[in-house]
Tab-separated table of C-alpha atoms in Angstrom:
chain	number	residue	atom	x	y	z
A	1	MET	CA	107.290	106.041	58.910
A	2	ARG	CA	105.086	106.308	62.559
A	3	LYS	CA	108.039	108.660	63.781
A	4	ASN	CA	108.063	110.294	60.804
A	5	LYS	CA	103.570	110.917	60.890
A	6	LEU	CA	104.897	111.506	64.935
A	7	LYS	CA	107.261	114.078	64.185
A	8	SER	CA	104.820	115.887	61.136
A	9	ILE	CA	101.482	115.737	63.650
A	10	LEU	CA	103.865	117.371	66.626
A	11	ILE	CA	105.426	120.190	64.250
A	12	THR	CA	101.949	121.075	63.230
A	13	ALA	CA	100.818	121.457	66.810
A	14	ALA	CA	103.387	123.629	67.015
A	15	PHE	CA	102.347	126.680	65.824
A	16	PRO	CA	98.879	127.203	67.152
A	17	VAL	CA	100.084	125.744	70.686
A	18	GLY	CA	102.916	127.550	70.728
A	19	MET	CA	101.221	130.914	69.593
A	20	PHE	CA	98.814	130.348	72.237
A	21	ILE	CA	101.332	129.848	74.845
A	22	ILE	CA	103.433	132.548	73.868
A	23	MET	CA	100.414	135.129	73.570
A	24	ASP	CA	98.314	133.793	76.956
A	25	ILE	CA	101.574	134.719	78.890
A	26	LEU	CA	102.009	138.103	77.335
A	27	CYS	CA	98.138	138.479	78.272
A	28	LEU	CA	98.492	137.467	81.578
A	29	ILE	CA	102.111	139.512	82.229
A	30	THR	CA	100.285	142.956	80.755
A	31	GLN	CA	96.414	142.702	80.989
A	32	HIS	CA	95.844	139.842	84.236
A	33	ARG	CA	94.143	137.613	81.873
A	34	GLN	CA	93.740	134.874	79.343
A	35	VAL	CA	93.211	134.849	75.522
A	36	PHE	CA	89.800	132.948	75.761
A	37	VAL	CA	87.862	133.510	79.437
A	38	SER	CA	84.228	133.197	77.913
A	39	ILE	CA	82.707	131.187	75.626
A	40	LEU	CA	82.061	134.774	73.033
A	41	ASP	CA	85.532	134.687	72.893
A	42	ILE	CA	86.052	131.156	71.800
A	43	GLN	CA	83.017	131.713	69.025
A	44	ASN	CA	84.623	135.020	67.578
A	45	PHE	CA	87.915	132.543	67.509
A	46	VAL	CA	86.143	130.367	65.676
A	47	ARG	CA	84.288	132.288	63.247
A	48	ALA	CA	87.453	134.871	62.158
A	49	THR	CA	89.651	131.764	61.539
A	50	CYS	CA	86.619	130.029	59.067
A	51	ILE	CA	86.484	133.332	57.781
A	52	SER	CA	90.241	133.462	57.857
A	53	ALA	CA	90.627	129.764	56.313
A	54	CYS	CA	88.027	129.811	53.732
A	55	THR	CA	89.787	133.413	52.168
A	56	ALA	CA	93.537	131.802	51.976
A	57	LEU	CA	92.446	128.475	50.409
A	58	ALA	CA	90.713	130.582	47.495
A	59	LEU	CA	93.860	131.941	47.492
A	60	SER	CA	95.534	128.870	47.267
A	61	LEU	CA	94.061	127.585	44.463
A	62	ASN	CA	95.129	129.509	41.907
A	63	LEU	CA	98.668	130.827	43.224
A	64	SER	CA	99.438	126.781	43.284
A	65	ASN	CA	99.225	127.572	39.500
A	66	GLY	CA	100.910	131.062	39.484
A	67	ARG	CA	97.886	132.754	39.326
A	68	PHE	CA	97.166	135.584	41.797
A	69	ASP	CA	93.767	136.093	41.643
A	70	LEU	CA	93.260	139.957	42.347
A	71	SER	CA	89.400	139.826	41.315
A	72	LEU	CA	89.103	137.441	44.465
A	73	GLY	CA	87.659	140.646	46.598
A	74	GLY	CA	84.942	141.343	44.355
A	75	GLN	CA	83.575	138.128	43.449
A	76	ARG	CA	83.338	137.852	47.554
A	77	LEU	CA	80.924	141.426	47.388
A	78	ALA	CA	79.253	140.166	44.404
A	79	ALA	CA	78.223	136.788	45.451
A	80	ALA	CA	77.719	137.614	49.064
A	81	ILE	CA	75.092	140.429	48.596
A	82	ILE	CA	73.523	139.217	45.185
A	83	GLY	CA	73.274	135.517	46.139
A	84	GLY	CA	72.340	136.580	49.521
A	85	ASN	CA	69.785	139.377	49.007
A	86	ILE	CA	67.863	137.041	46.672
A	87	ALA	CA	67.643	134.016	48.867
A	88	ILE	CA	66.372	136.754	51.524
A	89	ASN	CA	63.458	137.682	49.023
A	90	LEU	CA	62.344	134.905	48.531
A	91	GLY	CA	61.969	134.236	51.869
A	92	LEU	CA	64.647	131.534	51.821
A	93	GLY	CA	66.640	130.788	55.343
A	94	THR	CA	70.347	129.896	56.596
A	95	VAL	CA	70.302	127.595	53.949
A	96	GLY	CA	68.918	129.539	50.763
A	97	VAL	CA	71.520	132.259	51.712
A	98	LEU	CA	74.489	129.870	51.717
A	99	VAL	CA	73.320	128.349	48.721
A	100	PHE	CA	72.474	131.008	46.320
A	101	ALA	CA	75.919	132.903	47.935
A	102	LEU	CA	77.637	129.560	46.792
A	103	ALA	CA	76.413	129.579	43.196
A	104	PHE	CA	76.537	133.170	42.890
A	105	GLY	CA	80.479	132.464	43.426
A	106	LEU	CA	80.516	129.204	41.682
A	107	ILE	CA	79.402	131.677	38.374
A	108	PHE	CA	81.648	134.650	38.921
A	109	GLY	CA	85.121	132.532	39.498
A	110	ALA	CA	84.313	130.792	36.316
A	111	VAL	CA	83.555	133.575	34.092
A	112	VAL	CA	86.504	135.095	34.885
A	113	GLY	CA	88.706	131.663	34.372
A	114	LEU	CA	86.349	132.045	31.097
A	115	PHE	CA	87.779	135.027	30.576
A	116	PHE	CA	91.434	134.289	31.113
A	117	VAL	CA	91.114	131.365	29.040
A	118	TRP	CA	89.648	133.588	25.856
A	119	PHE	CA	91.985	136.161	25.747
A	120	ARG	CA	95.597	134.800	27.819
A	121	THR	CA	94.871	138.144	29.656
A	122	PRO	CA	97.882	138.336	32.811
A	123	ALA	CA	96.009	137.037	35.909
A	124	MET	CA	96.578	140.034	37.740
A	125	VAL	CA	95.454	142.424	35.369
A	126	LEU	CA	92.391	140.903	34.418
A	127	GLY	CA	91.639	140.062	38.304
A	128	VAL	CA	91.776	144.176	39.177
A	129	GLY	CA	89.442	144.889	35.790
A	130	PHE	CA	87.047	142.014	37.198
A	131	CYS	CA	87.403	143.118	40.845
A	132	LEU	CA	85.826	146.707	39.742
A	133	ILE	CA	83.326	144.719	37.556
A	134	TYR	CA	82.241	142.805	40.347
A	135	GLU	CA	82.009	145.646	42.884
A	136	CYS	CA	79.862	147.697	40.833
A	137	VAL	CA	77.745	144.423	40.139
A	138	ALA	CA	77.606	144.697	43.767
A	139	PHE	CA	76.558	148.366	44.412
A	140	VAL	CA	74.204	148.686	41.522
A	141	GLY	CA	72.700	145.214	42.157
A	142	SER	CA	72.033	145.809	45.664
A	143	LYS	CA	71.193	149.914	45.052
A	144	SER	CA	73.982	150.475	47.603
A	145	GLU	CA	72.653	148.952	50.251
A	146	GLY	CA	74.830	146.049	50.449
A	147	LEU	CA	73.634	143.268	52.610
A	148	LYS	CA	71.859	143.730	55.832
A	149	LEU	CA	71.293	140.183	57.787
A	150	TYR	CA	70.617	141.753	60.860
A	151	SER	CA	67.274	142.640	60.331
A	152	ALA	CA	66.439	139.773	57.859
A	153	PRO	CA	64.339	136.584	58.934
A	154	ASN	CA	65.512	133.027	59.430
A	155	VAL	CA	69.133	133.698	58.775
A	156	ARG	CA	70.193	133.644	62.708
A	157	GLY	CA	72.019	130.144	61.677
A	158	LEU	CA	74.639	132.231	59.714
A	159	SER	CA	76.160	133.517	62.338
A	160	ASN	CA	76.080	130.004	64.577
A	161	MET	CA	79.617	129.042	65.488
A	162	TYR	CA	78.451	125.379	64.503
A	163	VAL	CA	77.531	126.222	61.214
A	164	CYS	CA	80.831	127.971	60.443
A	165	ILE	CA	82.572	124.992	61.291
A	166	ALA	CA	80.410	122.505	59.583
A	167	VAL	CA	81.106	124.331	56.791
A	168	LEU	CA	84.315	125.012	56.618
A	169	ALA	CA	84.801	121.259	57.606
A	170	VAL	CA	82.935	120.446	54.077
A	171	ILE	CA	85.234	122.655	51.770
A	172	LEU	CA	88.237	121.178	53.286
A	173	VAL	CA	86.892	117.904	52.971
A	174	LEU	CA	85.944	118.533	49.505
A	175	PHE	CA	89.423	120.438	49.484
A	176	LEU	CA	91.514	117.342	50.495
A	177	VAL	CA	89.634	114.824	47.995
A	178	LEU	CA	90.366	117.071	45.147
A	179	ILE	CA	93.532	117.559	45.790
A	180	LYS	CA	94.956	114.006	47.192
A	181	TYR	CA	92.649	111.329	45.244
A	182	THR	CA	91.069	113.177	41.907
A	183	LYS	CA	92.834	113.848	38.252
A	184	PHE	CA	92.069	117.430	38.986
A	185	GLY	CA	94.595	117.476	41.954
A	186	TYR	CA	97.479	115.187	39.720
A	187	HIS	CA	96.880	118.021	37.390
A	188	MET	CA	97.132	121.046	39.103
A	189	ARG	CA	100.934	119.268	40.721
A	190	ALA	CA	102.099	118.771	37.244
A	191	ILE	CA	100.779	122.176	36.329
A	192	GLY	CA	102.150	123.739	39.353
A	193	GLY	CA	105.342	121.730	37.800
A	194	SER	CA	105.719	123.037	34.927
A	195	GLN	CA	102.456	123.780	32.364
A	196	GLN	CA	104.474	123.175	29.560
A	197	ILE	CA	105.548	119.792	30.303
A	198	ALA	CA	101.845	119.573	31.339
A	199	HIS	CA	100.585	120.548	28.367
A	200	ASN	CA	102.803	118.427	26.470
A	201	ARG	CA	101.946	115.365	28.223
A	202	GLY	CA	98.218	116.251	27.263
A	203	ILE	CA	96.955	117.998	30.584
A	204	ASN	CA	93.980	120.419	29.443
A	205	VAL	CA	95.926	123.347	30.967
A	206	PHE	CA	92.856	126.007	30.236
A	207	PHE	CA	90.312	123.967	31.599
A	208	HIS	CA	91.759	123.645	34.715
A	209	ALA	CA	92.351	127.273	35.212
A	210	ILE	CA	88.520	127.489	34.746
A	211	TYR	CA	88.237	124.643	37.480
A	212	CYS	CA	90.614	126.603	39.680
A	213	TYR	CA	88.403	130.137	39.553
A	214	SER	CA	85.147	128.331	40.035
A	215	PHE	CA	86.302	126.627	43.067
A	216	ALA	CA	87.798	129.594	44.407
A	217	GLY	CA	84.682	131.866	44.000
A	218	GLY	CA	82.275	129.097	45.439
A	219	ALA	CA	85.044	129.679	49.121
A	220	ILE	CA	85.154	133.006	48.922
A	221	ALA	CA	81.787	133.471	48.858
A	222	MET	CA	81.064	131.444	51.654
A	223	ALA	CA	83.896	133.864	53.743
A	224	GLY	CA	82.087	136.344	52.588
A	225	ILE	CA	78.605	135.155	53.643
A	226	PHE	CA	80.307	134.576	57.114
A	227	ASP	CA	81.997	137.401	57.271
A	228	ALA	CA	78.732	139.407	56.894
A	229	ALA	CA	76.997	137.706	59.396
A	230	TYR	CA	79.441	138.340	62.181
A	231	THR	CA	79.217	141.816	61.221
A	232	GLY	CA	75.951	141.614	60.912
A	233	SER	CA	76.201	143.208	57.595
A	234	MET	CA	78.196	144.027	54.300
A	235	ALA	CA	78.518	147.386	52.752
A	236	ALA	CA	79.123	147.458	49.001
A	237	ALA	CA	82.183	149.157	48.078
A	238	VAL	CA	83.926	150.827	44.852
A	239	GLY	CA	87.775	151.306	43.737
A	240	MET	CA	88.855	147.826	44.595
A	241	THR	CA	88.459	148.203	48.337
A	242	SER	CA	86.911	144.889	48.261
A	243	ASN	CA	90.627	143.501	47.911
A	244	SER	CA	92.112	144.674	51.626
A	245	VAL	CA	90.857	140.956	53.049
A	246	ILE	CA	92.129	139.590	50.293
A	247	MET	CA	95.965	140.652	50.807
A	248	THR	CA	95.258	140.039	54.631
A	249	ASN	CA	94.970	136.406	54.426
A	250	CYS	CA	98.001	135.981	52.160
A	251	PHE	CA	99.671	135.623	55.576
A	252	PRO	CA	97.671	132.453	56.169
A	253	MET	CA	97.901	131.425	52.998
A	254	TYR	CA	101.615	131.439	52.694
A	255	LEU	CA	101.768	130.131	56.314
A	256	GLY	CA	99.583	127.437	55.404
A	257	LYS	CA	101.340	126.277	52.391
A	258	PHE	CA	104.557	126.033	54.769
A	259	ILE	CA	103.003	124.181	57.108
A	260	GLY	CA	101.673	121.852	54.425
A	261	ARG	CA	105.110	120.469	53.641
A	262	TYR	CA	104.416	118.427	57.264
A	263	THR	CA	100.506	117.506	56.552
A	264	ASN	CA	98.697	118.973	53.794
A	265	GLU	CA	98.052	122.207	52.337
A	266	ALA	CA	94.267	122.430	53.345
A	267	ILE	CA	95.518	121.458	57.235
A	268	GLY	CA	98.115	123.676	56.706
A	269	VAL	CA	95.996	126.466	55.684
A	270	LEU	CA	93.389	125.792	59.012
A	271	ILE	CA	96.594	125.586	61.287
A	272	SER	CA	98.259	128.450	59.725
A	273	SER	CA	94.647	130.563	60.139
A	274	MET	CA	94.206	129.551	63.558
A	275	THR	CA	97.782	130.670	64.355
A	276	ILE	CA	97.355	133.906	63.141
A	277	LYS	CA	94.500	134.161	64.908
A	278	ILE	CA	95.316	133.182	67.667
A	279	PHE	CA	97.739	136.308	67.666
A	280	GLN	CA	95.654	138.495	66.602
A	281	SER	CA	93.273	137.675	69.580
A	282	GLY	CA	95.868	138.416	71.961
A	283	LEU	CA	96.702	141.765	70.460
A	284	SER	CA	93.230	142.814	70.960
A	285	ILE	CA	93.452	142.234	74.365
A	286	MET	CA	96.766	143.908	75.238
A	287	LYS	CA	93.878	146.930	73.638
A	288	TYR	CA	95.704	147.278	70.308
A	289	SER	CA	93.727	149.045	67.650
A	290	MET	CA	92.754	147.366	64.670
A	291	THR	CA	95.106	148.901	62.456
A	292	GLU	CA	98.056	148.219	64.803
A	293	GLN	CA	97.262	144.957	64.977
A	294	ARG	CA	97.464	144.726	61.043
A	295	VAL	CA	100.786	145.953	61.456
A	296	PHE	CA	102.160	143.520	64.453
A	297	THR	CA	100.572	140.972	61.763
A	298	LEU	CA	101.975	142.130	58.843
A	299	CYS	CA	106.105	142.540	60.160
A	300	LEU	CA	105.696	138.560	61.409
A	301	PHE	CA	104.663	138.246	57.563
A	302	LEU	CA	107.514	139.668	56.686
A	303	LEU	CA	110.027	138.012	59.181
A	304	PHE	CA	108.190	134.892	57.756
A	305	LEU	CA	109.525	135.778	54.216
A	306	VAL	CA	112.602	136.475	54.747
A	307	PHE	CA	112.649	132.934	56.728
A	308	ARG	CA	111.784	131.294	53.670
A	309	ALA	CA	113.654	133.217	51.647
A	310	ASN	CA	116.767	132.083	53.771
A	311	GLU	CA	116.046	128.926	54.767
A	312	ASN	CA	118.567	126.947	53.085
A	313	ILE	CA	120.997	129.185	53.597
A	314	PHE	CA	122.952	127.120	56.040
A	315	LYS	CA	122.275	123.935	53.761
A	316	ASP	CA	123.383	125.718	50.818
A	317	SER	CA	126.960	126.777	52.164
A	318	LYS	CA	127.550	123.295	54.015
A	319	ALA	CA	127.208	121.929	50.219
A	320	LYS	CA	129.198	124.831	48.414
A	321	LYS	CA	131.940	123.868	50.977
A	322	ALA	CA	131.527	119.924	50.930
A	323	ARG	CA	131.944	120.457	47.039
A	324	ILE	CA	135.011	122.887	47.350
A	325	ALA	CA	136.474	120.132	49.512
A	326	ALA	CA	135.671	117.320	46.926
A	327	ALA	CA	137.030	118.936	44.455
A	328	GLN	CA	140.100	120.056	46.141
A	329	GLU	CA	140.486	116.703	47.092
A	330	LYS	CA	140.084	114.798	43.007
A	331	LYS	CA	142.371	117.824	42.829
A	332	ARG	CA	145.247	116.700	45.038
A	333	ARG	CA	144.991	113.129	43.783
A	334	VAL	CA	145.264	114.311	40.097
A	335	GLU	CA	148.424	116.120	41.493
A	336	ALA	CA	149.408	112.945	42.783
A	337	GLN	CA	149.353	110.350	40.281
A	338	THR	CA	151.195	112.599	37.513
A	339	ALA	CA	153.840	113.402	39.978
């Protein structure tokens, strides 16, 4: 038991540590400096990791049950802009902005879940429609001005690294408790195995979907607020351009599910987000543009998907040969008995 735990910990830690060693060596060779040389480098890395992890967790909540929610980009915009502006206009500080953004994220996510249950529209089609609606809500609700945190009073705490870590830690703990120790998590695993069987066993699949959409909305709202604090503002956008952030974080989500086999999904998403942000930090130091960084990241994502599709190829081939050998041996025994 202890050996298995130690093995799981070592495999999990190998991803960020291995990536850091590789990128550190490449940065030393090409730029004569390391990946992290100042506190600013660490702060930027932590903020980017928190944003990525929150987004990946929001994606994974619905994808675990076969729903890819394309409305998350619109929810992120609407919750952060509408909730953030209301809190600022009321004179509330850091906590107020977080609470209002979270509240609107939960509400917007629940609305998508309710429409999914009421009208049984395919999740991707419904997601596209609500993404466009929420983008318009954010655009009209802010009078096309978006969210400006750099000029708002008493919200400097949002850009504090320790606030980001604290909020992410709370989200991870809640995610762990929900998935591992509650009826919600049990139902999620059951529905992920077979929705029809789970329904026949008395699990209310539709209420569960509403909860998943709502929790995902809350997580993506936190990602939106920290992204706005990181850059100083968030512009209102239309035309599904808000979904570019969501698609970018598909890699940490899928990689997190893979790493989660050795620990759990929440820790897996955190570790995968750290690994990919180390990779991108190294590319940035090597003076690659944002577009080039995305190309390299997506190429790495493609390689990972190819690996996942073929990870059992040798095991399956060996099992197939064993079955053939067993069948041939059985045939020889039958022939020997009848001879």
